[in-house]
Amino acid sequence: MVEKAKFIWFGGKFIPWEQAQVHVLTHTLHYGLGVFEGIRAYHCHDGRTAVFRLKEHIQRLFDSGHVMMIDIPFQKDEIEAACCEILRLNGQKEAYIRPLVFLGEGVMGIHPKGCPIQVAIISWVWGAYLGDEGLRRGIRVKTSSFTRHHVNIMMTKTKTVGNYVNSIMAKLEAVHAGYDEALLLDTAGYVCEASGENIFIVKDGIIKTPPLTSILPGITRDCVITLAQDMGLTVKEERFSRDELYLADEVFLTGTAAEITPVREVDGRLIGPGRPGPVTQKIQEVYFGVVKGQNDRYQHWLTYI
Ligand code: PPE
């Protein structure tokens, strides 16, 4: 359960957590059209709090709105400011921030014309998304029987509310089968992304991740590509099949919530020796240093509050 905080930003104002309610006629509740973001803020080594890659997340929120034809009734800088202010008001040194844009009540039927566009920002304390042990020792992943969205069925580059039903189906199936996370293949059968993370493999020192064709352009994915290249590693954005995944030396998932989570097993096959490999561990270590402000080279990714 999400631990209650004091305030939620709703339509431009901070209101008490319990009062952030919506009507059952809320259009998004019926039809799934809405867009959102997930951002983390970290308690830095110097005692300050920094929101990680705030501008990029808010840009992606507005990009999602643009694609889905939802005209967000606020400026980007107003949303950015509210994402910082909510942490101060809630007294959170470290938190997950969820901006959500949805269609409110007033109109029924598929055509959303005239629906009020509502915006909320919620912040809560969220630990390791796939468990502390998963972060340390790696998780077990199952290839889903559900395919990731075709690019003409859903807008895969957006964080649209309805897109996540596909993720939920895959996740339920994987957890029901005793796994930690689901991996989805694209409509051509190649490795695509996990239910809420992008995927990377390492083979003979070379890193590979699927191209942006039909995946969410993950901000953590972008960080990993940059960090790995800056470490002198080769990164290829190239599609690959699931047997290439089974044969990888290392596999890891990336996401704001999941951070850098090693994968130790896929579909009953151990990855390498079945524990996090050296490249994954190095990237994980550097990533946690960066988000906590310990690395001067990437200070531009941090917004201190
Ligand atoms: N793919 C999907 C489908 C996805 O949902 C996410 C984020 C990513 C890739 C990674 O994107 P980024 O966070 O920019 O690196 N998933 C969010 C889901 C969390 C949730 O369960 O809710 C997240 O990590 O915040």
XYZ file of C-alpha atoms and ligand atoms in Angstrom:
330
model
C 0.000 0.000 0.000
C 1.142 3.525 -0.738
C 2.035 5.378 2.414
C -0.085 8.523 2.710
C 1.666 11.879 2.500
C 0.223 15.223 3.590
C -0.519 16.907 0.266
C -1.393 16.251 -3.343
C -1.136 18.911 -6.026
C -4.477 18.960 -7.833
C -5.342 21.425 -10.585
C -2.823 24.025 -9.492
C -3.311 23.820 -5.711
C -1.946 21.715 -2.894
C -4.796 20.002 -1.094
C -4.864 17.442 1.746
C -4.174 13.859 0.560
C -7.675 12.595 1.461
C -9.402 15.336 -0.510
C -7.825 14.438 -3.867
C -10.914 12.569 -5.124
C -12.602 12.174 -8.507
C -16.142 11.387 -9.689
C -17.040 7.915 -11.060
C -17.870 9.540 -14.392
C -14.200 10.462 -14.830
C -13.650 9.745 -18.536
C -10.180 8.189 -18.076
C -11.643 5.682 -15.631
C -13.955 4.383 -18.362
C -11.799 4.565 -21.475
C -8.139 4.800 -20.385
C -7.044 7.967 -22.142
C -4.649 9.836 -19.889
C -0.885 10.341 -19.672
C 1.522 10.211 -16.774
C 5.114 10.247 -15.610
C 7.215 8.608 -12.927
C 10.126 10.552 -11.485
C 12.444 9.838 -8.582
C 13.991 12.279 -6.139
C 16.998 11.135 -4.120
C 18.477 12.103 -0.791
C 21.959 13.170 -1.810
C 25.206 12.541 0.048
C 25.425 16.236 1.023
C 21.995 16.097 2.720
C 20.097 17.884 -0.063
C 17.315 16.362 -2.164
C 17.588 16.290 -5.942
C 14.928 15.409 -8.506
C 16.508 13.262 -11.210
C 16.128 14.396 -14.833
C 13.040 16.461 -14.032
C 13.053 18.431 -17.302
C 13.266 15.304 -19.446
C 10.357 13.688 -17.591
C 8.155 16.763 -17.912
C 9.092 17.067 -21.581
C 8.037 13.431 -22.070
C 4.745 14.158 -20.262
C 4.014 16.973 -22.700
C 5.165 14.821 -25.635
C 2.728 12.113 -24.517
C 0.005 14.765 -24.306
C 0.862 16.026 -27.790
C 0.648 12.563 -29.356
C -2.561 11.688 -27.509
C -4.134 15.089 -28.276
C -4.448 16.070 -24.638
C -3.758 19.743 -24.228
C -2.210 20.027 -20.765
C -3.608 23.210 -19.196
C -0.357 24.197 -17.440
C 3.089 25.312 -18.507
C 6.021 22.910 -18.212
C 7.738 25.131 -15.659
C 4.608 25.188 -13.468
C 4.564 21.377 -13.366
C 8.313 21.258 -12.701
C 7.966 23.740 -9.841
C 5.065 21.757 -8.348
C 7.124 18.524 -8.506
C 9.750 20.207 -6.325
C 7.345 21.997 -4.007
C 5.401 18.809 -3.215
C 8.528 17.222 -1.738
C 9.089 20.242 0.500
C 5.476 20.300 1.684
C 5.396 16.552 2.274
C 8.768 16.655 4.043
C 10.116 13.922 1.749
C 13.881 13.661 1.383
C 13.467 10.857 -1.118
C 10.329 10.021 -3.101
C 8.687 8.872 -6.305
C 6.738 11.645 -8.028
C 3.741 10.833 -10.228
C 2.325 13.599 -12.451
C -0.977 12.381 -13.942
C -3.045 14.060 -16.645
C -6.543 12.676 -17.080
C -9.921 13.493 -18.545
C -12.475 14.385 -15.925
C -16.235 14.074 -15.726
C -18.876 15.672 -17.873
C -18.900 13.726 -21.126
C -19.614 10.065 -21.803
C -18.865 8.218 -25.017
C -15.582 7.675 -26.820
C -15.203 11.176 -28.175
C -13.612 13.152 -25.356
C -14.605 16.580 -26.671
C -15.464 18.911 -23.852
C -13.997 16.772 -21.075
C -12.107 18.845 -18.540
C -8.387 18.014 -18.564
C -7.237 17.490 -14.998
C -3.714 17.346 -13.656
C -2.530 15.899 -10.360
C 0.895 15.343 -8.862
C 1.342 12.774 -6.127
C 4.530 11.922 -4.249
C 5.191 8.897 -2.077
C 8.099 6.972 -0.665
C 8.850 3.997 -2.904
C 11.636 1.545 -2.151
C 13.248 -0.915 -4.571
C 10.557 -1.595 -7.216
C 11.539 -5.232 -7.721
C 12.686 -5.746 -4.128
C 15.942 -5.035 -2.317
C 17.102 -8.554 -2.928
C 16.271 -8.263 -6.628
C 18.391 -5.140 -6.858
C 21.306 -6.922 -5.167
C 21.095 -10.487 -6.469
C 19.063 -10.190 -9.655
C 15.508 -11.175 -10.579
C 13.832 -13.990 -12.519
C 12.073 -12.966 -15.730
C 9.516 -14.775 -17.885
C 8.811 -14.099 -21.546
C 5.152 -13.202 -21.741
C 2.534 -14.846 -23.920
C 1.264 -11.269 -24.405
C 2.937 -9.276 -27.184
C 3.947 -5.635 -26.714
C 1.705 -3.169 -28.538
C 1.929 -2.879 -32.283
C 2.932 0.683 -33.183
C -0.393 1.282 -34.903
C -2.439 -0.044 -31.995
C -1.057 2.026 -29.161
C 1.348 4.916 -29.153
C 4.289 3.085 -27.630
C 6.473 6.180 -27.168
C 3.944 7.665 -24.784
C 3.182 6.915 -21.170
C -0.536 6.535 -21.808
C -2.683 5.153 -18.993
C -4.406 2.533 -21.195
C -1.101 1.177 -22.542
C -0.491 -0.321 -19.123
C -3.295 -2.890 -19.344
C -0.936 -4.849 -21.619
C 1.787 -4.545 -18.952
C -0.587 -5.644 -16.200
C -1.662 -8.747 -18.156
C 1.980 -9.711 -18.682
C 2.917 -9.003 -15.068
C -0.003 -11.026 -13.671
C 0.958 -13.964 -15.860
C 4.639 -13.825 -14.863
C 3.959 -13.488 -11.139
C 1.340 -16.245 -11.306
C 4.004 -18.514 -12.844
C 6.374 -17.700 -9.959
C 8.578 -15.132 -11.726
C 9.396 -11.571 -10.670
C 8.877 -9.746 -13.942
C 7.531 -10.158 -17.485
C 9.434 -9.606 -20.687
C 7.389 -8.682 -23.731
C 8.375 -9.364 -27.336
C 7.429 -6.998 -30.157
C 4.981 -7.891 -32.926
C 7.852 -9.249 -35.053
C 8.916 -11.520 -32.183
C 12.029 -9.647 -31.070
C 12.860 -8.667 -27.486
C 11.086 -5.393 -26.711
C 10.805 -4.301 -23.064
C 9.612 -5.498 -19.677
C 6.245 -4.554 -18.131
C 7.684 -1.293 -16.769
C 11.359 -1.320 -17.724
C 13.677 -1.246 -20.721
C 16.083 -4.138 -21.228
C 19.835 -4.440 -21.853
C 22.088 -7.413 -22.558
C 25.877 -7.708 -22.344
C 27.822 -10.194 -24.471
C 31.617 -10.270 -24.714
C 31.766 -6.783 -23.229
C 29.357 -5.260 -25.791
C 26.068 -3.809 -24.565
C 22.878 -4.101 -26.607
C 19.411 -2.675 -26.136
C 16.419 -2.715 -28.512
C 16.040 0.398 -30.694
C 13.356 2.989 -29.938
C 10.975 1.668 -32.627
C 8.235 0.284 -30.379
C 9.384 0.905 -26.809
C 9.007 3.685 -24.306
C 12.042 5.961 -24.726
C 13.219 5.353 -21.196
C 15.068 8.119 -19.453
C 17.016 5.566 -17.404
C 17.834 3.788 -20.680
C 19.221 7.068 -21.988
C 21.298 7.492 -18.799
C 22.721 3.985 -19.113
C 23.687 4.490 -22.755
C 25.449 7.751 -21.851
C 27.164 6.373 -18.747
C 28.330 3.211 -20.530
C 29.706 5.150 -23.487
C 31.443 7.578 -21.135
C 33.052 4.531 -19.464
C 34.408 3.548 -22.868
C 31.966 0.675 -23.456
C 30.313 -0.024 -26.800
C 26.520 0.266 -26.835
C 24.436 -0.918 -29.773
C 20.772 -0.030 -30.218
C 19.818 -3.108 -32.191
C 17.008 -5.592 -32.125
C 17.764 -9.116 -30.903
C 15.921 -12.386 -30.436
C 15.157 -14.224 -27.236
C 17.827 -16.876 -27.860
C 20.397 -14.076 -27.952
C 19.014 -13.030 -24.571
C 19.368 -16.588 -23.196
C 22.989 -16.615 -24.431
C 23.920 -13.211 -22.964
C 26.615 -12.961 -20.277
C 24.526 -10.388 -18.420
C 20.997 -8.972 -18.587
C 19.579 -6.009 -16.709
C 16.419 -3.891 -16.676
C 16.243 -0.109 -16.384
C 13.492 2.210 -15.225
C 12.863 5.111 -12.912
C 11.109 2.808 -10.465
C 13.263 -0.305 -11.074
C 16.517 1.707 -11.377
C 19.159 -0.788 -12.575
C 17.873 -4.271 -11.742
C 20.019 -7.266 -12.703
C 18.331 -10.317 -14.251
C 19.696 -13.668 -13.146
C 17.320 -16.000 -14.972
C 15.080 -15.869 -18.054
C 12.517 -18.624 -18.771
C 14.325 -21.177 -16.613
C 17.761 -20.474 -18.117
C 20.461 -18.954 -15.946
C 22.061 -15.821 -17.316
C 25.831 -16.280 -17.096
C 26.575 -17.787 -13.691
C 23.138 -16.709 -12.395
C 24.272 -13.630 -10.488
C 24.826 -9.974 -11.452
C 27.815 -9.601 -13.775
C 30.624 -7.032 -13.638
C 29.239 -4.635 -16.268
C 25.795 -4.572 -14.628
C 27.332 -4.027 -11.195
C 29.541 -1.211 -12.449
C 26.658 0.556 -14.215
C 24.459 0.135 -11.146
C 27.146 1.586 -8.891
C 27.788 4.560 -11.176
C 24.044 5.178 -11.617
C 23.418 5.320 -7.859
C 26.373 7.685 -7.481
C 24.995 9.951 -10.214
C 21.414 10.127 -8.879
C 22.720 10.938 -5.415
C 24.848 13.817 -6.717
C 28.228 12.163 -6.139
C 29.395 12.510 -9.721
C 30.255 16.036 -10.892
C 30.088 15.101 -14.548
C 26.326 14.581 -14.458
C 25.200 17.357 -12.107
C 23.138 18.813 -14.967
C 20.745 15.860 -14.565
C 19.855 16.932 -11.022
C 17.419 19.589 -9.849
C 18.143 20.370 -6.201
C 15.214 21.494 -4.133
N 9.131 0.871 -20.415
C 7.931 0.963 -19.810
C 6.785 0.258 -20.403
C 7.814 1.719 -18.644
O 6.628 1.811 -18.046
C 8.936 2.371 -18.093
C 8.819 3.177 -16.834
C 10.176 2.241 -18.767
C 10.228 1.497 -19.932
C 11.410 2.939 -18.292
O 11.302 4.341 -18.466
P 12.075 5.388 -17.552
O 11.408 5.369 -16.226
O 11.942 6.671 -18.261
O 13.486 4.913 -17.480
N 7.975 2.609 -15.886
C 7.475 3.347 -14.728
C 6.530 2.357 -14.077
C 6.341 2.305 -12.635
C 4.967 1.848 -12.228
O 4.793 0.667 -11.945
O 4.084 2.684 -12.138
C 8.612 3.856 -13.868
O 9.681 3.256 -13.818
O 8.425 4.890 -13.236
